[in-house]
Amino acid sequence: MIGAATATRLWVGVLLALLAGVSLLVVGTVVGMAPAASTLATALAISAASFSFAARGALFARSASNKGWLVALAIVAGEAAIVLTAVAEPGLLPNWLLALLPAQWTSIAIQSSLTGEAMVAARSALIALTGTGAATLVVIWFWPRRWTYSIMFTVWIGFSALVYHSI
C-alpha cells in the first residue's frame, strides 16, 4: 500500500506487495515453518492481498497527492496494531471489529492456505480482498468525484459482513 502510494502507480504497489509476501514465505521456510498446505491457495491469498492493498495505496496517492504515502502508513500502522492486539490478547476485541479490517482478511486467507483449515473463511476473505480492490479501482477511475466513496464504503461493509459470517 505504501509503495503504491509513494510511487503513484498501482503496479509498483502490487509488485512490492508480492515481493514482500514471497519474502515472508522464504523467511518462514528458513526458520523451520512447515510448508504450505496448498501452494495455489497461498499464491491466491498473497495475490489478492497485494492487489487490494496496492489499489488502496494508489487511491491515497490520487486523493492525497504527495502525502498519500503518509495516509497509507497511518492506515497500515492502525490495522497492524489492531491485528497484533488480537493475536496478543485473543478475545479482547470483538469479532465484528476484526471482520472490518482488510489486514485481518489477509491474515485469515494466508493462515488458512498455510494450514489447510477454515477454507470457507479463506474463500470469503479472498472474495472480500478482491472485491474491495476492484471497488477501489472504480473510485480511482471516477476520481475526483466524491460520490464514488459511497460505493467503496458499501462494498467494504458488505464484504466485512461476508467475512464476519464465515469466521
PDB file of C-alpha atoms in Angstrom:
ATOM      1  CA  MET A   1       0.000   0.000   0.000  1.00  0.00           C
ATOM      2  CA  ILE A   2       2.762   2.402   0.939  1.00  0.00           C
ATOM      3  CA  GLY A   3       4.741   1.520  -2.209  1.00  0.00           C
ATOM      4  CA  ALA A   4       1.770   2.237  -4.475  1.00  0.00           C
ATOM      5  CA  ALA A   5       1.073   5.493  -2.641  1.00  0.00           C
ATOM      6  CA  THR A   6       4.693   6.604  -2.866  1.00  0.00           C
ATOM      7  CA  ALA A   7       5.203   5.637  -6.500  1.00  0.00           C
ATOM      8  CA  THR A   8       1.664   6.736  -7.508  1.00  0.00           C
ATOM      9  CA  ARG A   9       1.415   3.529  -9.545  1.00  0.00           C
ATOM     10  CA  LEU A  10      -0.774   0.518  -8.847  1.00  0.00           C
ATOM     11  CA  TRP A  11       1.601  -1.969 -10.496  1.00  0.00           C
ATOM     12  CA  VAL A  12       4.514  -0.829  -8.312  1.00  0.00           C
ATOM     13  CA  GLY A  13       2.447  -1.487  -5.202  1.00  0.00           C
ATOM     14  CA  VAL A  14       1.353  -4.916  -6.458  1.00  0.00           C
ATOM     15  CA  LEU A  15       4.923  -5.879  -7.313  1.00  0.00           C
ATOM     16  CA  LEU A  16       6.285  -4.717  -3.940  1.00  0.00           C
ATOM     17  CA  ALA A  17       3.492  -6.499  -2.059  1.00  0.00           C
ATOM     18  CA  LEU A  18       4.097  -9.733  -3.988  1.00  0.00           C
ATOM     19  CA  LEU A  19       7.802  -9.499  -3.222  1.00  0.00           C
ATOM     20  CA  ALA A  20       7.052  -8.927   0.469  1.00  0.00           C
ATOM     21  CA  GLY A  21       4.696 -11.920   0.582  1.00  0.00           C
ATOM     22  CA  VAL A  22       7.155 -14.243  -1.123  1.00  0.00           C
ATOM     23  CA  SER A  23       9.972 -12.956   1.108  1.00  0.00           C
ATOM     24  CA  LEU A  24       7.937 -13.748   4.216  1.00  0.00           C
ATOM     25  CA  LEU A  25       7.325 -17.277   2.956  1.00  0.00           C
ATOM     26  CA  VAL A  26      11.045 -17.745   2.282  1.00  0.00           C
ATOM     27  CA  VAL A  27      11.936 -16.456   5.754  1.00  0.00           C
ATOM     28  CA  GLY A  28       9.326 -18.782   7.241  1.00  0.00           C
ATOM     29  CA  THR A  29      10.823 -21.740   5.408  1.00  0.00           C
ATOM     30  CA  VAL A  30      14.347 -20.809   6.547  1.00  0.00           C
ATOM     31  CA  VAL A  31      13.290 -20.640  10.205  1.00  0.00           C
ATOM     32  CA  GLY A  32      11.539 -24.005  10.002  1.00  0.00           C
ATOM     33  CA  MET A  33       7.902 -23.212   9.263  1.00  0.00           C
ATOM     34  CA  ALA A  34       6.019 -26.175   7.830  1.00  0.00           C
ATOM     35  CA  PRO A  35       5.424 -25.949   4.079  1.00  0.00           C
ATOM     36  CA  ALA A  36       2.099 -24.551   2.903  1.00  0.00           C
ATOM     37  CA  ALA A  37      -0.800 -26.998   2.770  1.00  0.00           C
ATOM     38  CA  SER A  38      -1.744 -25.572  -0.626  1.00  0.00           C
ATOM     39  CA  THR A  39       0.704 -23.634  -2.759  1.00  0.00           C
ATOM     40  CA  LEU A  40      -2.094 -22.480  -5.070  1.00  0.00           C
ATOM     41  CA  ALA A  41      -4.181 -21.184  -2.151  1.00  0.00           C
ATOM     42  CA  THR A  42      -1.156 -19.368  -0.743  1.00  0.00           C
ATOM     43  CA  ALA A  43      -0.399 -17.785  -4.121  1.00  0.00           C
ATOM     44  CA  LEU A  44      -4.046 -16.692  -4.455  1.00  0.00           C
ATOM     45  CA  ALA A  45      -4.071 -15.227  -0.950  1.00  0.00           C
ATOM     46  CA  ILE A  46      -0.870 -13.260  -1.495  1.00  0.00           C
ATOM     47  CA  SER A  47      -2.043 -12.084  -4.931  1.00  0.00           C
ATOM     48  CA  ALA A  48      -5.471 -10.953  -3.705  1.00  0.00           C
ATOM     49  CA  ALA A  49      -3.957  -9.133  -0.735  1.00  0.00           C
ATOM     50  CA  SER A  50      -1.317  -7.493  -2.933  1.00  0.00           C
ATOM     51  CA  PHE A  51      -3.942  -6.252  -5.376  1.00  0.00           C
ATOM     52  CA  SER A  52      -6.283  -4.973  -2.663  1.00  0.00           C
ATOM     53  CA  PHE A  53      -3.659  -3.116  -0.666  1.00  0.00           C
ATOM     54  CA  ALA A  54      -1.953  -1.685  -3.747  1.00  0.00           C
ATOM     55  CA  ALA A  55      -5.306  -0.390  -5.012  1.00  0.00           C
ATOM     56  CA  ARG A  56      -5.861   1.404  -1.719  1.00  0.00           C
ATOM     57  CA  GLY A  57      -2.344   2.863  -1.910  1.00  0.00           C
ATOM     58  CA  ALA A  58      -2.978   4.081  -5.453  1.00  0.00           C
ATOM     59  CA  LEU A  59      -6.182   5.757  -4.249  1.00  0.00           C
ATOM     60  CA  PHE A  60      -4.304   7.520  -1.463  1.00  0.00           C
ATOM     61  CA  ALA A  61      -1.724   8.709  -3.989  1.00  0.00           C
ATOM     62  CA  ARG A  62      -4.517  10.110  -6.141  1.00  0.00           C
ATOM     63  CA  SER A  63      -6.550  11.666  -3.326  1.00  0.00           C
ATOM     64  CA  ALA A  64      -3.749  12.992  -1.098  1.00  0.00           C
ATOM     65  CA  SER A  65      -1.181  13.667  -3.844  1.00  0.00           C
ATOM     66  CA  ASN A  66       2.334  13.827  -2.383  1.00  0.00           C
ATOM     67  CA  LYS A  67       1.092  12.906   1.125  1.00  0.00           C
ATOM     68  CA  GLY A  68      -0.587   9.649   0.028  1.00  0.00           C
ATOM     69  CA  TRP A  69       2.258   7.606   1.473  1.00  0.00           C
ATOM     70  CA  LEU A  70       1.622   9.192   4.861  1.00  0.00           C
ATOM     71  CA  VAL A  71      -2.072   8.228   4.767  1.00  0.00           C
ATOM     72  CA  ALA A  72      -1.074   4.689   3.744  1.00  0.00           C
ATOM     73  CA  LEU A  73       1.486   4.491   6.551  1.00  0.00           C
ATOM     74  CA  ALA A  74      -1.100   5.573   9.132  1.00  0.00           C
ATOM     75  CA  ILE A  75      -3.644   3.023   7.905  1.00  0.00           C
ATOM     76  CA  VAL A  76      -1.112   0.197   7.812  1.00  0.00           C
ATOM     77  CA  ALA A  77       0.043   1.071  11.333  1.00  0.00           C
ATOM     78  CA  GLY A  78      -3.516   1.213  12.641  1.00  0.00           C
ATOM     79  CA  GLU A  79      -4.572  -2.085  11.092  1.00  0.00           C
ATOM     80  CA  ALA A  80      -1.350  -3.763  12.234  1.00  0.00           C
ATOM     81  CA  ALA A  81      -1.885  -2.516  15.792  1.00  0.00           C
ATOM     82  CA  ILE A  82      -5.387  -3.983  15.915  1.00  0.00           C
ATOM     83  CA  VAL A  83      -4.343  -7.325  14.397  1.00  0.00           C
ATOM     84  CA  LEU A  84      -1.352  -7.602  16.762  1.00  0.00           C
ATOM     85  CA  THR A  85      -3.612  -6.772  19.707  1.00  0.00           C
ATOM     86  CA  ALA A  86      -5.971  -9.559  18.626  1.00  0.00           C
ATOM     87  CA  VAL A  87      -3.043 -12.006  18.410  1.00  0.00           C
ATOM     88  CA  ALA A  88      -1.594 -10.964  21.771  1.00  0.00           C
ATOM     89  CA  GLU A  89      -4.920 -10.963  23.610  1.00  0.00           C
ATOM     90  CA  PRO A  90      -7.372 -13.352  21.932  1.00  0.00           C
ATOM     91  CA  GLY A  91     -10.950 -12.492  22.786  1.00  0.00           C
ATOM     92  CA  LEU A  92     -10.161  -8.903  23.754  1.00  0.00           C
ATOM     93  CA  LEU A  93     -11.550  -7.417  20.553  1.00  0.00           C
ATOM     94  CA  PRO A  94     -14.976  -8.374  19.213  1.00  0.00           C
ATOM     95  CA  ASN A  95     -15.101 -10.452  16.022  1.00  0.00           C
ATOM     96  CA  TRP A  96     -17.196  -7.826  14.233  1.00  0.00           C
ATOM     97  CA  LEU A  97     -14.373  -5.296  14.660  1.00  0.00           C
ATOM     98  CA  LEU A  98     -11.773  -7.685  13.287  1.00  0.00           C
ATOM     99  CA  ALA A  99     -14.054  -8.539  10.355  1.00  0.00           C
ATOM    100  CA  LEU A 100     -13.881  -4.878   9.265  1.00  0.00           C
ATOM    101  CA  LEU A 101     -10.125  -4.989   8.631  1.00  0.00           C
ATOM    102  CA  PRO A 102      -8.624  -5.964   5.272  1.00  0.00           C
ATOM    103  CA  ALA A 103      -5.438  -6.834   7.199  1.00  0.00           C
ATOM    104  CA  GLN A 104      -7.457  -9.426   9.129  1.00  0.00           C
ATOM    105  CA  TRP A 105      -8.932 -10.742   5.863  1.00  0.00           C
ATOM    106  CA  THR A 106      -5.391 -11.193   4.587  1.00  0.00           C
ATOM    107  CA  SER A 107      -4.381 -12.923   7.797  1.00  0.00           C
ATOM    108  CA  ILE A 108      -7.343 -15.326   7.534  1.00  0.00           C
ATOM    109  CA  ALA A 109      -6.640 -16.130   3.872  1.00  0.00           C
ATOM    110  CA  ILE A 110      -2.918 -16.704   4.295  1.00  0.00           C
ATOM    111  CA  GLN A 111      -3.224 -18.656   7.549  1.00  0.00           C
ATOM    112  CA  SER A 112      -5.901 -20.888   6.010  1.00  0.00           C
ATOM    113  CA  SER A 113      -3.761 -21.525   2.939  1.00  0.00           C
ATOM    114  CA  LEU A 114      -0.795 -22.459   5.110  1.00  0.00           C
ATOM    115  CA  THR A 115      -2.694 -24.788   7.437  1.00  0.00           C
ATOM    116  CA  GLY A 116      -5.414 -26.075   5.118  1.00  0.00           C
ATOM    117  CA  GLU A 117      -8.071 -25.260   7.736  1.00  0.00           C
ATOM    118  CA  ALA A 118     -11.040 -22.865   7.647  1.00  0.00           C
ATOM    119  CA  MET A 119     -11.278 -22.828   3.863  1.00  0.00           C
ATOM    120  CA  VAL A 120     -14.781 -21.265   3.932  1.00  0.00           C
ATOM    121  CA  ALA A 121     -13.366 -18.294   5.826  1.00  0.00           C
ATOM    122  CA  ALA A 122     -10.441 -18.160   3.393  1.00  0.00           C
ATOM    123  CA  ARG A 123     -12.769 -18.064   0.386  1.00  0.00           C
ATOM    124  CA  SER A 124     -14.764 -15.255   1.952  1.00  0.00           C
ATOM    125  CA  ALA A 125     -11.587 -13.324   2.737  1.00  0.00           C
ATOM    126  CA  LEU A 126     -10.293 -13.775  -0.825  1.00  0.00           C
ATOM    127  CA  ILE A 127     -13.595 -12.576  -2.265  1.00  0.00           C
ATOM    128  CA  ALA A 128     -13.550  -9.597   0.106  1.00  0.00           C
ATOM    129  CA  LEU A 129      -9.970  -8.637  -0.757  1.00  0.00           C
ATOM    130  CA  THR A 130     -10.544  -8.873  -4.495  1.00  0.00           C
ATOM    131  CA  GLY A 131     -13.913  -7.117  -4.334  1.00  0.00           C
ATOM    132  CA  THR A 132     -12.675  -4.188  -2.286  1.00  0.00           C
ATOM    133  CA  GLY A 133      -9.667  -3.860  -4.583  1.00  0.00           C
ATOM    134  CA  ALA A 134     -11.994  -3.679  -7.585  1.00  0.00           C
ATOM    135  CA  ALA A 135     -14.263  -1.148  -5.848  1.00  0.00           C
ATOM    136  CA  THR A 136     -11.202   0.953  -5.030  1.00  0.00           C
ATOM    137  CA  LEU A 137     -10.213   0.949  -8.709  1.00  0.00           C
ATOM    138  CA  VAL A 138     -13.707   2.229  -9.554  1.00  0.00           C
ATOM    139  CA  VAL A 139     -13.164   5.109  -7.122  1.00  0.00           C
ATOM    140  CA  ILE A 140      -9.778   5.855  -8.706  1.00  0.00           C
ATOM    141  CA  TRP A 141     -11.285   5.757 -12.186  1.00  0.00           C
ATOM    142  CA  PHE A 142     -14.020   8.262 -11.285  1.00  0.00           C
ATOM    143  CA  TRP A 143     -11.746  10.485  -9.197  1.00  0.00           C
ATOM    144  CA  PRO A 144     -12.227  13.344  -8.203  1.00  0.00           C
ATOM    145  CA  ARG A 145     -15.958  12.648  -7.909  1.00  0.00           C
ATOM    146  CA  ARG A 146     -16.572  12.047  -4.206  1.00  0.00           C
ATOM    147  CA  TRP A 147     -19.827  10.098  -4.617  1.00  0.00           C
ATOM    148  CA  THR A 148     -17.825   7.010  -5.558  1.00  0.00           C
ATOM    149  CA  TYR A 149     -16.643   6.701  -1.959  1.00  0.00           C
ATOM    150  CA  SER A 150     -20.181   5.598  -1.085  1.00  0.00           C
ATOM    151  CA  ILE A 151     -19.719   2.672  -3.484  1.00  0.00           C
ATOM    152  CA  MET A 152     -16.432   1.717  -1.864  1.00  0.00           C
ATOM    153  CA  PHE A 153     -17.847   2.076   1.668  1.00  0.00           C
ATOM    154  CA  THR A 154     -20.910  -0.040   0.833  1.00  0.00           C
ATOM    155  CA  VAL A 155     -18.775  -2.741  -0.781  1.00  0.00           C
ATOM    156  CA  TRP A 156     -16.402  -2.743   2.209  1.00  0.00           C
ATOM    157  CA  ILE A 157     -19.260  -3.129   4.727  1.00  0.00           C
ATOM    158  CA  GLY A 158     -20.872  -5.869   2.629  1.00  0.00           C
ATOM    159  CA  PHE A 159     -17.653  -7.859   2.352  1.00  0.00           C
ATOM    160  CA  SER A 160     -16.969  -7.318   6.062  1.00  0.00           C
ATOM    161  CA  ALA A 161     -20.336  -8.946   6.766  1.00  0.00           C
ATOM    162  CA  LEU A 162     -19.424 -11.855   4.485  1.00  0.00           C
ATOM    163  CA  VAL A 163     -16.134 -12.379   6.331  1.00  0.00           C
ATOM    164  CA  TYR A 164     -17.814 -11.979   9.734  1.00  0.00           C
ATOM    165  CA  HIS A 165     -20.377 -14.687   8.956  1.00  0.00           C
ATOM    166  CA  SER A 166     -17.709 -17.095   7.743  1.00  0.00           C
ATOM    167  CA  ILE A 167     -15.411 -16.889  10.803  1.00  0.00           C
TER     168      ILE A 167
END
